[in-house]
Amino acid sequence: MNKRQAAHEVTVEEAVMLLAEKDQEIRRQSLLLEDKSAVIDKKSEVIEAQKKRIELLEEYLRLERARLYGRSSEKSNPQGELFDEVELCCDDSPDSEAAPAPVADSSGKKGRKGLSKNLPRDQVHINLSEEEKAGAIDTFFTLVKEELDIEPAKARVIEYLQEKAVFVEQGSRQVKAAALPKHPLPKIVASIGLLAFVVVSKYADGLPLYRLEKILQRYGGEISRTSMANWVIKLALQLQPLINLMREQQLTYDYLNIDETRIKVLKEPDRSPTSDKWMWVTRGGPPDRPSILFDYNPSRGKEVPLRLLEGFEGYLQCDGYAGYDAVCERENRVQLGCFDHLRRKFTDAKKAAGSGSKNKVAKYDVALGKINKLYVIEREIKHLAIEEKYRQRQARSKPVLHDIKQWLDKNIGKVPKDSKTHIAIQYGVNQWPKLIRYCDDGRLNISNAAAENAIRPFVIGRKGWLFADTPNGAKASAIHYSLIESAKVNGLEPYHYLKEVLKKLPYAETVEDLEALLSWNMMKNQ
C-alpha cells in the first residue's frame, strides 16, 4: 500500500466517523424537538386550562357584580316562555341556541289604590259663609278629598294611684289596698304599651335598639338600649309557653316548609364572633291555624331539624341542603324540592354570562323559558279547589316536567363543568324526584317560597341590627319574630296583638288560658 492509498483510507474512516457523529446530532436534535413539542403541548394544555379557569372566574365576578348592583328580582322576561325546543339548529356552540322572535309587552297601567276603609276617619267640614249661602233653598256637603294623616309617637308617664282603705278591727288599724294590675315584668319602668312598641319596632320594623333609644329621647323618654335589650330577653322567657303550644299545633299538620339563614352572635361559647350561626324557620300548621316559628342554633347540622320536626309526619318542603335528607329518611316524611332554587341557579348563570351574541339564546334562557311555563300554570290554577288543582297539574304540568327532564339529561354534557349553567343543570338532575313531587297533591306548592317569605323579615331586620350580642338575645329574637310573623299571617296587626297578649299573659293560669292568646284564636275573637 502506497502513501496515497493510506491517506485515502484515513479520509474514509474520518468521513464515516463524521457521519456517525452527524447522525447522533440529528437524533439528539430530534429528541430535543420532541421534548420541546411535548413542552409546547403541555403549555398549551395549561394555557387552555387557565383560559377555562379565567372564564369561570369571570362568570363568578359578573354574578357578584350583578348581586351587588343589579336587580334582585328573579322574574324573567315573558319572551323566555318561547325559549323551547327551537335549539341548536344553527349553532353548535355548547352554550347557545337559536333566538326566537320577540313578543310585545301586554302589561297595563294601574291606577292609584284608594285609602283603606278600615281606617278611622275624621271629617273636616268646609263651610260657606253666611253671606255666600244667603238665599239658598238647601245646603249639603260632598266628599271632595281624602288625606292620610298620622300622629307621631308621644311619650307620657302613667301614674298608678292605689286606693287604700283603713279599718279598725279589735282595736287595731288595718289597711286594705286595691289590687294592682298585673304586669309581665312587674319591676321595670316600661308600660305594656312601651314593651310592645320596643318589640314591634325592632322585630317588625327592623329598627336596632340604638336607633330606638334616639327616637324615644326625641319624644322625651330616657331609656337606654341596654335596658331595652334586657326587657326583650326577659319578656321572651314569659312568652316561651306560647311558642311551645304553637310548635305542637304546627306539627299536627302533614305539610311543613323549612329554611335557615345566617346570624352573627358575638358571644356564643366556643365559637368565633365572626363565624356563622343559624336561624331556622318553619311554616305550617292547619290552614285555619297557620304559624311561623323561628329557632336559633349555632349549628347547621341535621340534629337541629331532627329536633324541630320530632313527631312530624308528612310532606317537608325545603331546599337542596343535604342535611334535610337525613331528616326525611327517618319516620314517615316525604321531601319536596323547590323549583325557585332551580330557577334561581339558571338566573345566576344568566347574570354571570357575558354579553354574547344577540342572535343566540343561551341554554340558561331555554331552561328559564321551560320552567316559566310551570309558573304560568301555577298562576292560572292558583284559586282552584285542591282536587281540580291536582287534575290540572296532571294534565298540564306533567308534560312540561317530562320535557324539562329530557332537556336536562340531553344538555348536562354540553356545557363546561363548574360553569354556572352546568351547576344549575346538575342541581336539576340530582333534585328531580323531589322537584316534581308537588304534582302528587293539590295542597303542595311548586316552591319553598312560603318559608323564604317567612324568613325575609328577619333578613331585612338583620341588615339594620347586624348581629346579636349573646345566645340569649338570639333566642329571644326567635321568640319575638315567631309571635309577630304568626300574628301577621293570621291577619292581625302586630302591635295591637302583642299589647293584648302582654295584658292577659300574667293572668293566664291554665293551658286553655294560654291557647286563647294564640294569634288564630285572638283573630276569631275580634
XYZ file of C-alpha atoms in Angstrom:
526
model
C 0.000 0.000 0.000
C 1.478 3.343 -1.038
C 1.170 6.567 0.893
C -1.608 7.916 -1.350
C -3.843 4.875 -0.683
C -3.249 5.092 3.082
C -4.186 8.735 3.078
C -7.334 7.898 1.148
C -8.345 5.169 3.617
C -7.863 7.520 6.605
C -10.120 10.063 4.948
C -12.900 7.479 4.508
C -12.695 6.432 8.163
C -12.896 10.008 9.246
C -15.891 10.539 6.981
C -17.654 7.530 8.483
C -16.997 8.816 11.968
C -18.155 12.254 10.961
C -21.354 10.836 9.504
C -21.940 8.863 12.700
C -21.465 11.999 14.752
C -23.830 13.873 12.458
C -26.391 11.112 12.797
C -26.142 11.244 16.592
C -26.505 15.007 16.464
C -29.593 14.689 14.285
C -31.086 12.144 16.681
C -30.240 14.394 19.614
C -31.852 17.372 17.869
C -34.892 15.248 17.073
C -35.203 14.275 20.715
C -34.852 17.917 21.697
C -37.560 18.855 19.194
C -39.799 16.115 20.565
C -39.169 17.333 24.089
C -39.880 20.911 23.047
C -43.032 19.793 21.246
C -44.157 17.972 24.388
C -43.415 21.065 26.461
C -45.356 23.198 23.990
C -48.284 20.758 24.127
C -48.125 20.784 27.900
C -48.014 24.550 27.977
C -50.944 24.658 25.550
C -52.921 22.406 27.898
C -52.021 24.642 30.840
C -52.985 27.756 28.859
C -56.277 26.142 27.823
C -56.996 25.150 31.431
C -56.120 28.664 32.562
C -58.435 30.125 29.930
C -61.291 27.958 31.188
C -60.442 28.907 34.754
C -60.408 32.590 33.822
C -63.779 32.206 32.078
C -65.238 30.601 35.203
C -63.765 33.304 37.450
C -65.135 35.991 35.133
C -68.519 34.260 35.384
C -68.385 34.383 39.173
C -67.220 38.009 39.071
C -70.106 39.040 36.807
C -72.532 37.241 39.104
C -71.205 39.040 42.189
C -71.430 42.372 40.393
C -74.994 41.572 39.408
C -75.814 40.691 43.017
C -74.277 43.912 44.297
C -75.511 46.355 41.695
C -78.145 44.596 39.608
C -81.812 43.841 40.091
C -82.569 41.268 42.757
C -85.807 40.106 41.125
C -85.803 36.643 39.578
C -88.679 37.417 37.235
C -87.910 36.543 33.645
C -88.917 38.358 30.513
C -92.205 36.900 29.158
C -90.242 36.258 25.965
C -88.454 33.487 27.859
C -91.553 31.302 27.605
C -90.803 30.898 23.897
C -87.293 29.539 24.505
C -88.276 25.947 23.951
C -87.023 23.162 21.712
C -86.000 25.603 18.958
C -82.458 24.753 19.969
C -79.042 24.378 18.420
C -80.354 24.245 14.837
C -77.947 26.847 13.566
C -75.174 26.828 16.127
C -73.023 24.051 17.538
C -71.504 26.026 20.417
C -72.047 24.262 23.744
C -73.959 27.037 25.493
C -76.013 28.809 22.849
C -79.237 28.221 20.937
C -81.277 29.952 18.256
C -83.192 33.038 19.349
C -86.983 33.326 18.893
C -88.823 36.402 17.753
C -89.646 38.998 20.439
C -93.128 39.262 21.930
C -94.925 42.534 22.551
C -95.405 43.599 26.176
C -99.111 43.483 27.098
C -98.853 44.825 30.643
C -101.409 47.507 31.514
C -101.166 50.503 33.820
C -102.862 50.531 37.205
C -104.449 53.485 38.954
C -103.710 54.663 42.485
C -105.081 52.444 45.216
C -107.648 54.103 47.484
C -107.209 54.537 51.225
C -108.311 51.660 53.440
C -111.942 51.678 54.530
C -110.868 50.178 57.874
C -109.032 53.331 58.983
C -110.811 55.668 61.422
C -111.981 58.850 59.751
C -112.267 62.433 60.989
C -114.359 64.801 58.896
C -113.402 68.392 58.210
C -116.393 70.483 57.118
C -115.588 73.347 54.803
C -118.464 75.790 55.259
C -119.798 78.591 53.153
C -120.011 81.928 54.871
C -123.418 83.257 55.865
C -123.222 85.814 53.072
C -122.303 83.155 50.487
C -125.287 80.934 51.283
C -127.807 83.691 51.857
C -130.972 82.949 49.893
C -130.128 79.285 49.220
C -133.035 76.820 49.444
C -130.777 73.998 50.741
C -127.147 73.196 51.603
C -125.260 69.904 51.587
C -121.711 68.526 51.786
C -119.854 66.393 49.240
C -116.642 64.405 49.755
C -114.021 66.048 47.553
C -110.713 64.908 49.017
C -109.115 62.310 51.300
C -105.759 62.688 53.067
C -103.835 60.075 55.034
C -102.767 61.540 58.372
C -100.620 60.169 61.173
C -99.689 61.322 64.655
C -96.101 60.515 65.690
C -95.451 58.626 68.903
C -95.508 60.620 72.096
C -94.081 59.703 75.473
C -96.087 60.051 78.659
C -95.875 58.835 82.232
C -98.665 56.679 83.622
C -99.093 57.246 87.350
C -100.836 54.481 89.277
C -102.644 55.837 92.310
C -103.580 52.953 94.547
C -106.570 53.471 96.765
C -106.203 52.222 100.319
C -108.854 51.855 102.999
C -108.170 51.935 106.751
C -110.114 49.602 109.021
C -110.165 49.288 112.784
C -110.675 45.738 113.928
C -110.362 44.659 117.542
C -108.652 47.870 118.446
C -106.003 47.667 115.699
C -105.762 49.581 112.460
C -105.554 47.602 109.184
C -105.009 48.922 105.693
C -106.563 47.310 102.610
C -105.159 48.278 99.180
C -106.725 47.880 95.745
C -105.107 45.147 93.673
C -102.595 46.455 91.139
C -102.979 45.306 87.535
C -100.551 42.509 86.733
C -97.548 43.177 84.547
C -95.424 40.552 82.716
C -92.248 42.240 84.062
C -93.519 43.955 87.221
C -90.259 45.570 88.388
C -89.407 47.514 85.240
C -90.289 51.102 84.376
C -91.798 50.286 80.962
C -95.542 50.052 80.432
C -97.078 47.194 78.490
C -97.562 49.586 75.597
C -93.881 50.553 75.595
C -92.802 46.903 75.718
C -94.973 46.121 72.700
C -93.635 49.217 70.921
C -89.995 48.214 71.502
C -90.530 44.623 70.357
C -92.510 45.556 67.246
C -90.127 48.381 66.327
C -87.151 46.032 66.396
C -88.614 42.829 65.004
C -91.362 44.041 62.676
C -89.818 47.354 61.554
C -86.131 46.378 61.712
C -85.042 49.242 63.994
C -81.914 48.480 66.031
C -82.153 49.424 69.705
C -79.636 52.264 69.434
C -81.927 53.999 66.924
C -84.937 53.311 69.082
C -83.077 54.868 72.007
C -82.692 58.093 69.980
C -86.337 58.038 68.901
C -87.549 57.739 72.494
C -85.222 60.543 73.556
C -86.727 62.754 70.875
C -90.147 62.190 72.395
C -88.938 62.725 75.963
C -88.322 59.135 77.109
C -84.860 58.487 78.553
C -84.397 54.718 78.162
C -81.022 53.140 77.395
C -80.564 50.453 74.784
C -79.145 48.158 77.495
C -82.396 48.389 79.451
C -84.434 47.661 76.343
C -82.236 44.649 75.490
C -82.812 43.238 78.981
C -86.572 43.770 78.653
C -86.627 41.940 75.313
C -84.777 38.920 76.739
C -86.822 38.726 79.957
C -90.084 39.122 78.056
C -89.168 36.259 75.726
C -88.940 33.905 78.705
C -92.502 34.799 79.647
C -93.703 34.192 76.092
C -91.991 30.793 75.653
C -95.119 28.770 76.640
C -96.986 30.276 73.676
C -94.206 29.178 71.336
C -94.381 25.641 72.744
C -98.125 25.478 72.035
C -97.641 26.853 68.540
C -94.948 24.247 67.835
C -97.258 21.431 68.963
C -100.043 22.752 66.761
C -97.750 23.182 63.765
C -96.538 19.580 63.874
C -100.086 18.171 63.789
C -100.498 19.063 60.110
C -98.862 16.974 57.378
C -97.329 19.766 55.280
C -94.429 21.893 56.521
C -91.937 24.329 54.991
C -88.468 24.785 56.473
C -85.498 27.058 55.749
C -82.469 28.520 57.531
C -80.330 31.657 57.308
C -77.174 33.018 58.907
C -76.979 35.153 62.015
C -73.935 36.642 63.777
C -73.808 36.027 67.524
C -70.750 37.580 69.154
C -70.610 35.723 72.459
C -71.541 32.179 71.514
C -69.366 29.871 73.699
C -66.579 28.045 71.840
C -67.376 29.870 68.609
C -65.603 32.711 66.843
C -67.558 36.011 66.893
C -67.299 36.165 63.104
C -68.428 32.588 62.458
C -71.879 31.863 61.114
C -74.650 30.679 63.375
C -78.138 29.858 62.157
C -81.727 30.984 62.488
C -84.158 28.262 61.441
C -87.742 28.895 60.395
C -90.684 26.533 59.906
C -94.036 27.480 58.445
C -97.026 25.174 58.616
C -99.983 24.117 60.684
C -103.598 23.575 59.641
C -104.845 26.079 57.022
C -107.044 27.858 59.584
C -104.226 27.945 62.200
C -101.020 28.797 60.327
C -97.872 29.620 62.261
C -94.327 30.761 61.538
C -91.746 29.677 64.103
C -88.103 30.734 64.403
C -85.422 28.848 66.307
C -81.816 29.871 66.944
C -78.985 27.339 66.929
C -75.237 27.762 66.406
C -75.216 24.588 64.287
C -76.495 23.824 60.810
C -76.259 20.089 61.402
C -79.074 17.622 60.842
C -79.658 17.321 64.603
C -81.404 20.727 64.550
C -84.210 19.866 62.088
C -84.469 16.439 63.702
C -85.274 18.187 66.990
C -87.590 20.775 65.444
C -89.544 18.134 63.497
C -89.782 15.489 66.194
C -93.177 13.855 65.804
C -93.886 15.382 62.395
C -95.159 13.140 59.597
C -95.978 14.244 56.077
C -94.538 16.449 53.348
C -91.455 18.501 54.207
C -90.582 21.181 51.645
C -87.045 22.547 51.698
C -84.081 23.470 49.524
C -81.369 21.075 48.351
C -79.330 21.190 51.574
C -78.165 17.620 52.272
C -78.924 17.924 55.997
C -82.629 17.578 55.220
C -82.109 14.224 53.505
C -81.326 12.534 56.817
C -84.380 14.188 58.357
C -86.659 12.704 55.708
C -85.074 9.274 55.862
C -86.459 8.897 59.370
C -90.115 8.411 60.238
C -92.902 8.951 57.724
C -91.684 12.069 55.881
C -91.690 12.864 52.172
C -89.266 15.504 50.905
C -90.355 18.166 48.417
C -87.931 20.206 46.367
C -88.087 23.864 45.398
C -88.332 24.977 41.767
C -87.437 28.515 42.852
C -83.942 27.260 43.678
C -83.546 25.631 40.262
C -84.821 28.757 38.521
C -82.512 30.900 40.665
C -79.480 28.873 39.596
C -80.276 29.415 35.920
C -80.894 33.100 36.669
C -77.444 33.257 38.284
C -75.992 31.659 35.154
C -77.673 34.350 33.065
C -76.316 37.129 35.289
C -72.836 35.604 35.225
C -72.726 35.281 31.442
C -71.028 37.757 29.155
C -72.842 39.875 26.612
C -72.580 37.157 23.932
C -74.185 37.253 20.520
C -77.537 38.940 20.200
C -78.658 36.293 17.685
C -78.105 33.379 20.063
C -80.107 32.232 23.058
C -78.048 30.584 25.778
C -79.096 27.377 27.430
C -79.991 29.181 30.645
C -82.599 31.151 28.666
C -84.033 27.947 27.236
C -84.200 26.420 30.717
C -85.823 29.533 32.199
C -88.400 29.545 29.410
C -89.348 25.957 30.110
C -89.507 26.497 33.871
C -91.607 29.638 33.414
C -94.291 27.516 31.740
C -94.763 25.717 35.048
C -95.172 29.019 36.882
C -97.711 30.241 34.319
C -99.780 27.136 35.018
C -99.481 27.701 38.772
C -100.704 31.292 38.447
C -103.679 30.176 36.378
C -104.762 27.423 38.804
C -103.916 29.330 41.998
C -107.525 29.837 43.130
C -108.891 26.441 42.098
C -110.023 23.796 44.575
C -107.413 21.296 45.725
C -108.828 18.411 43.658
C -109.053 20.499 40.497
C -105.546 21.839 41.025
C -104.290 18.252 41.193
C -106.070 17.356 37.925
C -104.691 20.433 36.161
C -101.145 19.588 37.183
C -101.501 16.023 35.987
C -102.834 17.167 32.629
C -100.730 20.296 32.030
C -97.664 20.339 34.281
C -96.576 16.717 33.898
C -95.836 17.016 30.126
C -93.801 20.181 30.744
C -91.854 18.450 33.509
C -91.136 15.495 31.214
C -89.830 17.904 28.583
C -87.591 19.694 31.131
C -86.121 16.411 32.355
C -85.276 15.306 28.819
C -83.629 18.668 28.168
C -81.556 18.469 31.355
C -80.329 14.950 30.539
C -79.509 15.957 26.981
C -77.556 19.097 27.832
C -75.676 18.214 31.001
C -72.658 17.095 28.954
C -72.759 20.041 26.564
C -71.642 22.799 28.898
C -68.289 23.291 30.644
C -68.016 21.657 34.032
C -68.121 24.024 37.000
C -69.838 26.690 34.896
C -72.960 28.214 36.393
C -75.092 26.603 33.709
C -73.617 23.161 34.450
C -74.173 23.662 38.186
C -77.816 24.538 37.516
C -78.379 21.526 35.245
C -76.628 19.211 37.726
C -78.840 20.543 40.537
C -81.945 19.845 38.481
C -80.866 16.285 37.679
C -79.936 15.496 41.286
C -83.087 17.014 42.784
C -85.528 15.877 40.118
C -87.593 13.314 42.118
C -88.120 15.960 44.831
C -88.832 18.764 42.373
C -91.731 17.005 40.631
C -93.406 15.752 43.815
C -95.613 18.852 44.136
C -97.833 17.328 41.428
C -98.836 14.495 43.786
C -101.160 16.648 45.922
C -103.125 19.800 45.157
C -102.198 21.292 48.540
C -98.492 21.319 47.761
C -96.572 24.244 46.270
C -94.118 24.333 43.394
C -91.528 26.077 45.579
C -90.467 26.702 49.153
C -91.471 30.347 48.844
C -93.649 30.105 51.969
C -90.580 29.535 54.170
C -88.428 32.020 52.253
C -91.083 34.721 52.554
C -91.432 33.933 56.248
C -87.700 34.373 56.848
C -87.432 37.577 54.777
C -88.438 39.991 57.615
C -85.609 38.535 59.695
C -83.133 39.022 56.836
C -84.257 42.630 56.360
C -84.052 43.322 60.092
C -80.584 41.770 60.229
C -79.330 44.461 57.848
C -80.237 47.024 60.500
C -79.058 45.421 63.738
C -76.320 43.254 62.099
C -75.740 40.824 64.987
C -76.929 39.526 68.338
C -74.636 40.047 71.299
C -75.422 36.824 73.192
C -77.139 33.480 72.544
C -79.924 34.583 74.914
C -80.502 37.608 72.707
C -80.656 35.440 69.585
C -83.113 33.051 71.247
C -85.255 35.980 72.378
C -85.244 37.297 68.812
C -86.509 33.924 67.591
C -89.443 34.057 70.034
C -90.452 37.613 69.150
C -90.162 37.005 65.407
C -92.336 33.896 65.834
C -95.133 35.802 67.563
C -95.034 38.773 65.199
C -94.887 36.799 61.944
C -97.565 34.356 63.121
C -99.790 37.308 64.019
C -99.295 38.770 60.544
C -100.052 35.511 58.736
C -103.285 35.250 60.761
C -104.344 38.760 59.756
C -103.509 40.596 62.998
C -101.704 43.903 63.408
C -98.552 43.002 65.420
C -98.545 45.913 67.901
C -102.175 45.554 68.986
C -101.861 41.755 69.124
C -98.709 41.811 71.250
C -100.088 44.510 73.559
C -103.214 42.418 74.163
C -101.120 39.289 74.810
C -98.925 41.106 77.344
C -102.006 42.385 79.171
C -103.559 38.936 79.517
C -100.444 36.779 79.882
C -99.909 37.460 83.632
C -103.472 36.252 84.295
C -103.119 33.014 82.285
C -103.075 30.084 84.724
C -104.154 27.137 82.572
C -103.294 25.740 79.145
C -106.709 26.919 77.948
C -105.853 30.463 79.050
C -102.615 30.329 77.048
C -104.313 28.845 73.989
C -106.739 31.765 73.973
C -103.725 34.053 73.385
C -102.602 32.289 70.197
C -102.967 34.501 67.149
C -105.623 32.446 65.335
C -107.794 32.344 68.454
C -107.357 36.097 69.009
C -108.395 36.621 65.385
C -111.599 34.639 65.911
C -112.490 36.729 68.967
C -112.148 40.065 67.208
